GROMACS .gro file of N, CA, C and O in nm:
model
  480
    1MET      N    1  -3.614  -0.325  -1.003
    1MET     CA    2  -3.481  -0.336  -0.948
    1MET      C    3  -3.432  -0.196  -0.911
    1MET      O    4  -3.444  -0.102  -0.988
    2ALA      N    5  -3.375  -0.183  -0.792
    2ALA     CA    6  -3.328  -0.053  -0.744
    2ALA      C    7  -3.201  -0.011  -0.819
    2ALA      O    8  -3.120  -0.095  -0.859
    3GLU      N    9  -3.189   0.119  -0.839
    3GLU     CA   10  -3.069   0.175  -0.903
    3GLU      C   11  -2.950   0.153  -0.810
    3GLU      O   12  -2.959   0.176  -0.690
    4PRO      N   13  -2.833   0.108  -0.861
    4PRO     CA   14  -2.717   0.088  -0.775
    4PRO      C   15  -2.669   0.220  -0.716
    4PRO      O   16  -2.673   0.323  -0.782
    5VAL      N   17  -2.625   0.214  -0.592
    5VAL     CA   18  -2.573   0.332  -0.524
    5VAL      C   19  -2.430   0.355  -0.574
    5VAL      O   20  -2.350   0.262  -0.575
    6PRO      N   21  -2.398   0.478  -0.618
    6PRO     CA   22  -2.262   0.504  -0.664
    6PRO      C   23  -2.162   0.481  -0.552
    6PRO      O   24  -2.189   0.510  -0.436
    7LYS      N   25  -2.048   0.426  -0.588
    7LYS     CA   26  -1.940   0.402  -0.493
    7LYS      C   27  -1.819   0.482  -0.535
    7LYS      O   28  -1.791   0.498  -0.653
    8SER      N   29  -1.745   0.529  -0.438
    8SER     CA   30  -1.618   0.595  -0.467
    8SER      C   31  -1.507   0.504  -0.415
    8SER      O   32  -1.517   0.448  -0.307
    9VAL      N   33  -1.403   0.492  -0.495
    9VAL     CA   34  -1.296   0.397  -0.465
    9VAL      C   35  -1.161   0.464  -0.484
    9VAL      O   36  -1.140   0.536  -0.581
   10LEU      N   37  -1.071   0.439  -0.390
   10LEU     CA   38  -0.934   0.487  -0.399
   10LEU      C   39  -0.842   0.366  -0.402
   10LEU      O   40  -0.854   0.278  -0.317
   11PHE      N   41  -0.752   0.357  -0.500
   11PHE     CA   42  -0.657   0.248  -0.512
   11PHE      C   43  -0.522   0.293  -0.457
   11PHE      O   44  -0.478   0.403  -0.487
   12VAL      N   45  -0.457   0.207  -0.378
   12VAL     CA   46  -0.335   0.247  -0.310
   12VAL      C   47  -0.229   0.138  -0.320
   12VAL      O   48  -0.259   0.020  -0.302
   13CYS      N   49  -0.106   0.178  -0.350
   13CYS     CA   50   0.010   0.090  -0.338
   13CYS      C   51   0.124   0.175  -0.282
   13CYS      O   52   0.105   0.293  -0.252
   14LEU      N   53   0.242   0.117  -0.268
   14LEU     CA   54   0.352   0.186  -0.202
   14LEU      C   55   0.384   0.322  -0.263
   14LEU      O   56   0.379   0.423  -0.198
   15GLY      N   57   0.417   0.326  -0.391
   15GLY     CA   58   0.457   0.452  -0.453
   15GLY      C   59   0.348   0.517  -0.537
   15GLY      O   60   0.364   0.627  -0.585
   16ASN      N   61   0.238   0.445  -0.554
   16ASN     CA   62   0.130   0.490  -0.641
   16ASN      C   63   0.179   0.527  -0.781
   16ASN      O   64   0.135   0.624  -0.841
   17ILE      N   65   0.273   0.444  -0.832
   17ILE     CA   66   0.324   0.469  -0.966
   17ILE      C   67   0.308   0.350  -1.058
   17ILE      O   68   0.326   0.364  -1.179
   18CYS      N   69   0.274   0.233  -1.008
   18CYS     CA   70   0.259   0.114  -1.094
   18CYS      C   71   0.124   0.049  -1.074
   18CYS      O   72   0.035   0.059  -1.159
   19ARG      N   73   0.108  -0.020  -0.962
   19ARG     CA   74  -0.012  -0.102  -0.942
   19ARG      C   75  -0.139  -0.021  -0.927
   19ARG      O   76  -0.239  -0.048  -0.995
   20SER      N   77  -0.139   0.077  -0.839
   20SER     CA   78  -0.263   0.152  -0.819
   20SER      C   79  -0.304   0.232  -0.943
   20SER      O   80  -0.423   0.236  -0.975
   21PRO      N   81  -0.210   0.292  -1.019
   21PRO     CA   82  -0.254   0.357  -1.143
   21PRO      C   83  -0.312   0.258  -1.245
   21PRO      O   84  -0.407   0.291  -1.315
   22ILE      N   85  -0.254   0.138  -1.252
   22ILE     CA   86  -0.308   0.037  -1.342
   22ILE      C   87  -0.448  -0.001  -1.298
   22ILE      O   88  -0.542  -0.006  -1.378
   23ALA      N   89  -0.464  -0.026  -1.168
   23ALA     CA   90  -0.596  -0.063  -1.115
   23ALA      C   91  -0.697   0.049  -1.140
   23ALA      O   92  -0.810   0.024  -1.181
   24GLU      N   93  -0.654   0.172  -1.119
   24GLU     CA   94  -0.745   0.284  -1.139
   24GLU      C   95  -0.782   0.300  -1.286
   24GLU      O   96  -0.897   0.326  -1.320
   25ALA      N   97  -0.685   0.281  -1.376
   25ALA     CA   98  -0.713   0.293  -1.519
   25ALA      C   99  -0.814   0.187  -1.563
   25ALA      O  100  -0.907   0.217  -1.639
   26VAL      N  101  -0.797   0.066  -1.512
   26VAL     CA  102  -0.892  -0.041  -1.543
   26VAL      C  103  -1.030  -0.003  -1.491
   26VAL      O  104  -1.131  -0.014  -1.561
   27PHE      N  105  -1.033   0.044  -1.367
   27PHE     CA  106  -1.160   0.080  -1.305
   27PHE      C  107  -1.227   0.195  -1.380
   27PHE      O  108  -1.346   0.193  -1.406
   28ARG      N  109  -1.147   0.296  -1.419
   28ARG     CA  110  -1.202   0.410  -1.495
   28ARG      C  111  -1.261   0.363  -1.627
   28ARG      O  112  -1.360   0.419  -1.673
   29LYS      N  113  -1.198   0.264  -1.687
   29LYS     CA  114  -1.251   0.211  -1.813
   29LYS      C  115  -1.388   0.149  -1.791
   29LYS      O  116  -1.475   0.158  -1.876
   30LEU      N  117  -1.409   0.090  -1.675
   30LEU     CA  118  -1.535   0.023  -1.645
   30LEU      C  119  -1.639   0.120  -1.589
   30LEU      O  120  -1.759   0.103  -1.609
   31VAL      N  121  -1.597   0.219  -1.518
   31VAL     CA  122  -1.686   0.323  -1.465
   31VAL      C  123  -1.614   0.458  -1.474
   31VAL      O  124  -1.493   0.462  -1.488
   32THR      N  125  -1.688   0.567  -1.461
   32THR     CA  126  -1.626   0.700  -1.472
   32THR      C  127  -1.631   0.773  -1.338
   32THR      O  128  -1.689   0.727  -1.241
   33ASP      N  129  -1.569   0.893  -1.339
   33ASP     CA  130  -1.569   0.983  -1.224
   33ASP      C  131  -1.507   0.923  -1.099
   33ASP      O  132  -1.562   0.934  -0.990
   34GLN      N  133  -1.391   0.863  -1.113
   34GLN     CA  134  -1.317   0.813  -0.997
   34GLN      C  135  -1.196   0.902  -0.976
   34GLN      O  136  -1.156   0.978  -1.064
   35LYS      N  137  -1.134   0.889  -0.861
   35LYS     CA  138  -1.021   0.976  -0.826
   35LYS      C  139  -0.903   0.891  -0.781
   35LYS      O  140  -0.920   0.793  -0.712
   36LEU      N  141  -0.783   0.930  -0.821
   36LEU     CA  142  -0.661   0.868  -0.771
   36LEU      C  143  -0.584   0.975  -0.695
   36LEU      O  144  -0.557   1.082  -0.748
   37SER      N  145  -0.549   0.947  -0.573
   37SER     CA  146  -0.473   1.042  -0.493
   37SER      C  147  -0.329   0.993  -0.481
   37SER      O  148  -0.306   0.875  -0.464
   38ASP      N  149  -0.234   1.086  -0.491
   38ASP     CA  150  -0.094   1.047  -0.475
   38ASP      C  151  -0.065   1.001  -0.333
   38ASP      O  152   0.016   0.915  -0.311
   39HIS      N  153  -0.133   1.060  -0.237
   39HIS     CA  154  -0.118   1.022  -0.097
   39HIS      C  155  -0.256   1.019  -0.034
   39HIS      O  156  -0.339   1.104  -0.062
   40VAL      N  157  -0.276   0.923   0.052
   40VAL     CA  158  -0.405   0.913   0.119
   40VAL      C  159  -0.411   1.021   0.226
   40VAL      O  160  -0.322   1.034   0.310
   41THR      N  161  -0.518   1.100   0.221
   41THR     CA  162  -0.536   1.208   0.319
   41THR      C  163  -0.642   1.168   0.421
   41THR      O  164  -0.717   1.072   0.400
   42LYS      N  165  -0.650   1.242   0.528
   42LYS     CA  166  -0.754   1.217   0.629
   42LYS      C  167  -0.893   1.227   0.566
   42LYS      O  168  -0.982   1.151   0.599
   43GLU      N  169  -0.908   1.320   0.472
   43GLU     CA  170  -1.036   1.340   0.407
   43GLU      C  171  -1.076   1.217   0.325
   43GLU      O  172  -1.194   1.188   0.311
   44ASP      N  173  -0.978   1.147   0.270
   44ASP     CA  174  -1.008   1.028   0.189
   44ASP      C  175  -1.084   0.923   0.269
   44ASP      O  176  -1.172   0.855   0.216
   45PHE      N  177  -1.053   0.911   0.397
   45PHE     CA  178  -1.120   0.812   0.481
   45PHE      C  179  -1.268   0.845   0.500
   45PHE      O  180  -1.349   0.756   0.523
   46ALA      N  181  -1.301   0.973   0.491
   46ALA     CA  182  -1.440   1.016   0.505
   46ALA      C  183  -1.510   1.031   0.370
   46ALA      O  184  -1.632   1.028   0.363
   47THR      N  185  -1.433   1.045   0.263
   47THR     CA  186  -1.488   1.069   0.130
   47THR      C  187  -1.520   0.941   0.055
   47THR      O  188  -1.626   0.928  -0.006
   48PHE      N  189  -1.428   0.845   0.057
   48PHE     CA  190  -1.441   0.725  -0.024
   48PHE      C  191  -1.520   0.617   0.049
   48PHE      O  192  -1.507   0.601   0.171
   49ASP      N  193  -1.599   0.543  -0.027
   49ASP     CA  194  -1.669   0.427   0.028
   49ASP      C  195  -1.573   0.311   0.049
   49ASP      O  196  -1.587   0.233   0.142
   50TYR      N  197  -1.477   0.299  -0.042
   50TYR     CA  198  -1.378   0.192  -0.037
   50TYR      C  199  -1.239   0.250  -0.061
   50TYR      O  200  -1.222   0.338  -0.143
   51ILE      N  201  -1.141   0.196   0.008
   51ILE     CA  202  -1.000   0.218  -0.022
   51ILE      C  203  -0.944   0.079  -0.046
   51ILE      O  204  -0.942  -0.004   0.045
   52LEU      N  205  -0.904   0.053  -0.170
   52LEU     CA  206  -0.859  -0.080  -0.210
   52LEU      C  207  -0.707  -0.081  -0.223
   52LEU      O  208  -0.651  -0.010  -0.307
   53CYS      N  209  -0.643  -0.160  -0.141
   53CYS     CA  210  -0.497  -0.167  -0.134
   53CYS      C  211  -0.443  -0.279  -0.221
   53CYS      O  212  -0.513  -0.376  -0.249
   54MET      N  213  -0.317  -0.268  -0.257
   54MET     CA  214  -0.255  -0.367  -0.344
   54MET      C  215  -0.184  -0.477  -0.266
   54MET      O  216  -0.166  -0.587  -0.317
   55ASP      N  217  -0.142  -0.447  -0.142
   55ASP     CA  218  -0.072  -0.550  -0.065
   55ASP      C  219  -0.097  -0.531   0.085
   55ASP      O  220  -0.161  -0.435   0.127
   56GLU      N  221  -0.047  -0.627   0.163
   56GLU     CA  222  -0.074  -0.628   0.306
   56GLU      C  223  -0.010  -0.512   0.380
   56GLU      O  224  -0.064  -0.464   0.479
   57SER      N  225   0.103  -0.464   0.332
   57SER     CA  226   0.168  -0.350   0.394
   57SER      C  227   0.080  -0.226   0.383
   57SER      O  228   0.061  -0.152   0.481
   58ASN      N  229   0.025  -0.202   0.262
   58ASN     CA  230  -0.069  -0.090   0.243
   58ASN      C  231  -0.189  -0.106   0.334
   58ASN      O  232  -0.233  -0.009   0.398
   59LEU      N  233  -0.243  -0.226   0.340
   59LEU     CA  234  -0.361  -0.253   0.420
   59LEU      C  235  -0.335  -0.224   0.568
   59LEU      O  236  -0.414  -0.157   0.635
   60ARG      N  237  -0.224  -0.273   0.618
   60ARG     CA  238  -0.187  -0.252   0.758
   60ARG      C  239  -0.172  -0.103   0.789
   60ARG      O  240  -0.226  -0.053   0.887
   61ASP      N  241  -0.099  -0.031   0.702
   61ASP     CA  242  -0.076   0.112   0.724
   61ASP      C  243  -0.207   0.191   0.723
   61ASP      O  244  -0.229   0.278   0.808
   62LEU      N  245  -0.293   0.160   0.627
   62LEU     CA  246  -0.418   0.236   0.616
   62LEU      C  247  -0.516   0.200   0.727
   62LEU      O  248  -0.589   0.287   0.775
   63ASN      N  249  -0.517   0.076   0.770
   63ASN     CA  250  -0.602   0.041   0.884
   63ASN      C  251  -0.556   0.115   1.010
   63ASN      O  252  -0.638   0.163   1.088
   64ARG      N  253  -0.425   0.126   1.027
   64ARG     CA  254  -0.371   0.199   1.142
   64ARG      C  255  -0.412   0.347   1.134
   64ARG      O  256  -0.459   0.405   1.232
   65LYS      N  257  -0.399   0.407   1.016
   65LYS     CA  258  -0.437   0.548   0.999
   65LYS      C  259  -0.587   0.568   1.018
   65LYS      O  260  -0.630   0.667   1.076
   66SER      N  261  -0.666   0.473   0.970
   66SER     CA  262  -0.812   0.488   0.980
   66SER      C  263  -0.860   0.488   1.124
   66SER      O  264  -0.963   0.547   1.156
   67ASN      N  265  -0.786   0.422   1.213
   67ASN     CA  266  -0.824   0.419   1.354
   67ASN      C  267  -0.812   0.556   1.419
   67ASN      O  268  -0.869   0.579   1.525
   68GLN      N  269  -0.742   0.647   1.354
   68GLN     CA  270  -0.725   0.783   1.407
   68GLN      C  271  -0.827   0.881   1.348
   68GLN      O  272  -0.826   0.999   1.382
   69ILE      N  273  -0.914   0.832   1.261
   69ILE     CA  274  -1.012   0.918   1.193
   69ILE      C  275  -1.149   0.896   1.256
   69ILE      O  276  -1.199   0.784   1.261
   70LYS      N  277  -1.209   1.005   1.304
   70LYS     CA  278  -1.339   0.995   1.370
   70LYS      C  279  -1.451   0.954   1.275
   70LYS      O  280  -1.535   0.872   1.308
   71ASN      N  281  -1.453   1.012   1.157
   71ASN     CA  282  -1.565   0.989   1.065
   71ASN      C  283  -1.525   0.901   0.946
   71ASN      O  284  -1.565   0.925   0.834
   72CYS      N  285  -1.448   0.797   0.974
   72CYS     CA  286  -1.403   0.706   0.868
   72CYS      C  287  -1.520   0.623   0.819
   72CYS      O  288  -1.581   0.548   0.895
   73LYS      N  289  -1.555   0.639   0.691
   73LYS     CA  290  -1.662   0.558   0.633
   73LYS      C  291  -1.607   0.455   0.535
   73LYS      O  292  -1.676   0.364   0.495
   74ALA      N  293  -1.481   0.470   0.498
   74ALA     CA  294  -1.421   0.383   0.397
   74ALA      C  295  -1.403   0.242   0.449
   74ALA      O  296  -1.358   0.220   0.562
   75LYS      N  297  -1.437   0.147   0.365
   75LYS     CA  298  -1.408   0.008   0.391
   75LYS      C  299  -1.272  -0.018   0.327
   75LYS      O  300  -1.255  -0.001   0.206
   76ILE      N  301  -1.173  -0.057   0.406
   76ILE     CA  302  -1.036  -0.074   0.358
   76ILE      C  303  -1.012  -0.223   0.335
   76ILE      O  304  -1.025  -0.303   0.427
   77GLU      N  305  -0.980  -0.257   0.211
   77GLU     CA  306  -0.965  -0.398   0.172
   77GLU      C  307  -0.851  -0.413   0.073
   77GLU      O  308  -0.806  -0.315   0.013
   78LEU      N  309  -0.811  -0.537   0.052
   78LEU     CA  310  -0.719  -0.569  -0.056
   78LEU      C  311  -0.798  -0.582  -0.185
   78LEU      O  312  -0.901  -0.652  -0.187
   79LEU      N  313  -0.755  -0.516  -0.291
   79LEU     CA  314  -0.821  -0.532  -0.420
   79LEU      C  315  -0.819  -0.679  -0.460
   79LEU      O  316  -0.916  -0.730  -0.515
   80GLY      N  317  -0.711  -0.748  -0.430
   80GLY     CA  318  -0.698  -0.888  -0.464
   80GLY      C  319  -0.798  -0.979  -0.395
   80GLY      O  320  -0.818  -1.093  -0.438
   81SER      N  321  -0.865  -0.930  -0.293
   81SER     CA  322  -0.967  -1.012  -0.226
   81SER      C  323  -1.086  -1.037  -0.318
   81SER      O  324  -1.167  -1.125  -0.292
   82TYR      N  325  -1.094  -0.962  -0.428
   82TYR     CA  326  -1.201  -0.980  -0.526
   82TYR      C  327  -1.158  -1.068  -0.644
   82TYR      O  328  -1.237  -1.093  -0.734
   83ASP      N  329  -1.034  -1.112  -0.644
   83ASP     CA  330  -0.981  -1.187  -0.758
   83ASP      C  331  -1.043  -1.327  -0.765
   83ASP      O  332  -1.024  -1.407  -0.674
   84PRO      N  333  -1.114  -1.359  -0.872
   84PRO     CA  334  -1.171  -1.493  -0.886
   84PRO      C  335  -1.064  -1.602  -0.896
   84PRO      O  336  -1.094  -1.718  -0.872
   85GLN      N  337  -0.940  -1.563  -0.926
   85GLN     CA  338  -0.831  -1.661  -0.930
   85GLN      C  339  -0.754  -1.666  -0.799
   85GLN      O  340  -0.648  -1.729  -0.789
   86ASN      N  341  -0.805  -1.596  -0.697
   86ASN     CA  342  -0.751  -1.599  -0.560
   86ASN      C  343  -0.605  -1.554  -0.550
   86ASN      O  344  -0.531  -1.604  -0.465
   87GLN      N  345  -0.565  -1.460  -0.633
   87GLN     CA  346  -0.434  -1.397  -0.620
   87GLN      C  347  -0.452  -1.275  -0.531
   87GLN      O  348  -0.484  -1.166  -0.579
   88LEU      N  349  -0.435  -1.293  -0.401
   88LEU     CA  350  -0.469  -1.191  -0.303
   88LEU      C  351  -0.383  -1.065  -0.315
   88LEU      O  352  -0.433  -0.953  -0.302
   89ILE      N  353  -0.255  -1.082  -0.340
   89ILE     CA  354  -0.162  -0.969  -0.344
   89ILE      C  355  -0.134  -0.931  -0.489
   89ILE      O  356  -0.107  -1.016  -0.573
   90ILE      N  357  -0.140  -0.802  -0.518
   90ILE     CA  358  -0.101  -0.751  -0.649
   90ILE      C  359   0.044  -0.704  -0.634
   90ILE      O  360   0.071  -0.603  -0.570
   91GLU      N  361   0.134  -0.785  -0.688
   91GLU     CA  362   0.277  -0.760  -0.671
   91GLU      C  363   0.321  -0.634  -0.746
   91GLU      O  364   0.270  -0.604  -0.854
   92ASP      N  365   0.418  -0.565  -0.691
   92ASP     CA  366   0.471  -0.443  -0.751
   92ASP      C  367   0.559  -0.481  -0.871
   92ASP      O  368   0.659  -0.550  -0.855
   93PRO      N  369   0.525  -0.434  -0.991
   93PRO     CA  370   0.603  -0.470  -1.110
   93PRO      C  371   0.720  -0.375  -1.137
   93PRO      O  372   0.791  -0.391  -1.236
   94TYR      N  373   0.741  -0.277  -1.050
   94TYR     CA  374   0.835  -0.169  -1.078
   94TYR      C  375   0.974  -0.219  -1.117
   94TYR      O  376   1.035  -0.168  -1.210
   95TYR      N  377   1.027  -0.317  -1.045
   95TYR     CA  378   1.161  -0.367  -1.074
   95TYR      C  379   1.159  -0.491  -1.163
   95TYR      O  380   1.261  -0.553  -1.186
   96GLY      N  381   1.043  -0.524  -1.216
   96GLY     CA  382   1.029  -0.642  -1.300
   96GLY      C  383   1.043  -0.608  -1.447
   96GLY      O  384   1.109  -0.510  -1.485
   97ASN      N  385   0.977  -0.689  -1.528
   97ASN     CA  386   0.983  -0.668  -1.671
   97ASN      C  387   0.842  -0.641  -1.725
   97ASN      O  388   0.746  -0.630  -1.648
   98GLU      N  389   0.832  -0.630  -1.855
   98GLU     CA  390   0.705  -0.596  -1.919
   98GLU      C  391   0.594  -0.696  -1.884
   98GLU      O  392   0.479  -0.657  -1.862
   99SER      N  393   0.629  -0.821  -1.877
   99SER     CA  394   0.526  -0.922  -1.846
   99SER      C  395   0.471  -0.905  -1.704
   99SER      O  396   0.356  -0.941  -1.679
  100ASP      N  397   0.551  -0.852  -1.612
  100ASP     CA  398   0.502  -0.827  -1.477
  100ASP      C  399   0.393  -0.720  -1.477
  100ASP      O  400   0.296  -0.728  -1.402
  101PHE      N  401   0.409  -0.618  -1.563
  101PHE     CA  402   0.306  -0.515  -1.576
  101PHE      C  403   0.179  -0.574  -1.637
  101PHE      O  404   0.068  -0.541  -1.596
  102GLU      N  405   0.194  -0.663  -1.733
  102GLU     CA  406   0.079  -0.729  -1.793
  102GLU      C  407   0.006  -0.814  -1.690
  102GLU      O  408  -0.117  -0.815  -1.685
  103THR      N  409   0.081  -0.882  -1.604
  103THR     CA  410   0.021  -0.963  -1.497
  103THR      C  411  -0.061  -0.875  -1.404
  103THR      O  412  -0.175  -0.909  -1.369
  104VAL      N  413  -0.005  -0.760  -1.365
  104VAL     CA  414  -0.078  -0.666  -1.278
  104VAL      C  415  -0.204  -0.616  -1.348
  104VAL      O  416  -0.312  -0.611  -1.288
  105TYR      N  417  -0.192  -0.583  -1.475
  105TYR     CA  418  -0.307  -0.535  -1.551
  105TYR      C  419  -0.418  -0.641  -1.553
  105TYR      O  420  -0.534  -0.611  -1.524
  106GLN      N  421  -0.383  -0.765  -1.586
  106GLN     CA  422  -0.483  -0.871  -1.593
  106GLN      C  423  -0.548  -0.896  -1.457
  106GLN      O  424  -0.669  -0.918  -1.449
  107GLN      N  425  -0.468  -0.892  -1.352
  107GLN     CA  426  -0.524  -0.911  -1.218
  107GLN      C  427  -0.618  -0.796  -1.183
  107GLN      O  428  -0.726  -0.819  -1.128
  108CYS      N  429  -0.581  -0.674  -1.217
  108CYS     CA  430  -0.667  -0.558  -1.190
  108CYS      C  431  -0.798  -0.567  -1.267
  108CYS      O  432  -0.904  -0.533  -1.214
  109VAL      N  433  -0.791  -0.614  -1.392
  109VAL     CA  434  -0.914  -0.632  -1.470
  109VAL      C  435  -1.006  -0.730  -1.399
  109VAL      O  436  -1.125  -0.703  -1.380
  110ARG      N  437  -0.954  -0.845  -1.360
  110ARG     CA  438  -1.036  -0.947  -1.292
  110ARG      C  439  -1.096  -0.892  -1.163
  110ARG      O  440  -1.215  -0.908  -1.136
  111CYS      N  441  -1.012  -0.827  -1.084
  111CYS     CA  442  -1.056  -0.778  -0.952
  111CYS      C  443  -1.159  -0.666  -0.964
  111CYS      O  444  -1.258  -0.664  -0.892
  112CYS      N  445  -1.135  -0.572  -1.055
  112CYS     CA  446  -1.228  -0.460  -1.072
  112CYS      C  447  -1.363  -0.508  -1.123
  112CYS      O  448  -1.468  -0.462  -1.078
  113LYS      N  449  -1.362  -0.602  -1.218
  113LYS     CA  450  -1.488  -0.657  -1.266
  113LYS      C  451  -1.564  -0.726  -1.153
  113LYS      O  452  -1.685  -0.707  -1.137
  114ALA      N  453  -1.494  -0.804  -1.074
  114ALA     CA  454  -1.558  -0.876  -0.962
  114ALA      C  455  -1.609  -0.777  -0.857
  114ALA      O  456  -1.718  -0.795  -0.802
  115PHE      N  457  -1.531  -0.672  -0.830
  115PHE     CA  458  -1.574  -0.570  -0.734
  115PHE      C  459  -1.703  -0.505  -0.782
  115PHE      O  460  -1.797  -0.488  -0.704
  116LEU      N  461  -1.707  -0.467  -0.909
  116LEU     CA  462  -1.826  -0.400  -0.962
  116LEU      C  463  -1.947  -0.492  -0.961
  116LEU      O  464  -2.058  -0.447  -0.935
  117GLU      N  465  -1.927  -0.620  -0.986
  117GLU     CA  466  -2.037  -0.716  -0.979
  117GLU      C  467  -2.093  -0.724  -0.837
  117GLU      O  468  -2.213  -0.726  -0.816
  118LYS      N  469  -2.003  -0.726  -0.741
  118LYS     CA  470  -2.045  -0.736  -0.601
  118LYS      C  471  -2.115  -0.607  -0.556
  118LYS      O  472  -2.209  -0.611  -0.476
  119ALA      N  473  -2.069  -0.493  -0.608
  119ALA     CA  474  -2.123  -0.363  -0.565
  119ALA      C  475  -2.262  -0.335  -0.621
  119ALA      O  476  -2.328  -0.241  -0.578
  120ARG      N  477  -2.307  -0.415  -0.716
  120ARG     CA  478  -2.439  -0.391  -0.777
  120ARG      C  479  -2.552  -0.423  -0.684
  120ARG      O  480  -2.556  -0.498  -0.600
   0.00000   0.00000   0.00000
């Protein structure tokens, strides 16, 4: 069996203060040496294999930005597209309560595990 090719992943949400840090923390727990950027840079499109967004607004914005990058190698997707429970959007828990953060955490665990299984 061939050794899996390492993947680099960037998680993105509106403020990068709730959902994407949770997703990244879950992902870091499952694998090491990942990076979280406060803002997506032009270099990120050429550096990362995947940019995983939390909602459709992030996806739309990043797809628009990627069209301006000559050497874009990143596959831009919704992290929720990997959710075995088909919860496509990872809702922002910022204005919610503690249980909303737990919901985001559980969804990120499911999605990251499924992503890693697919990436093997």
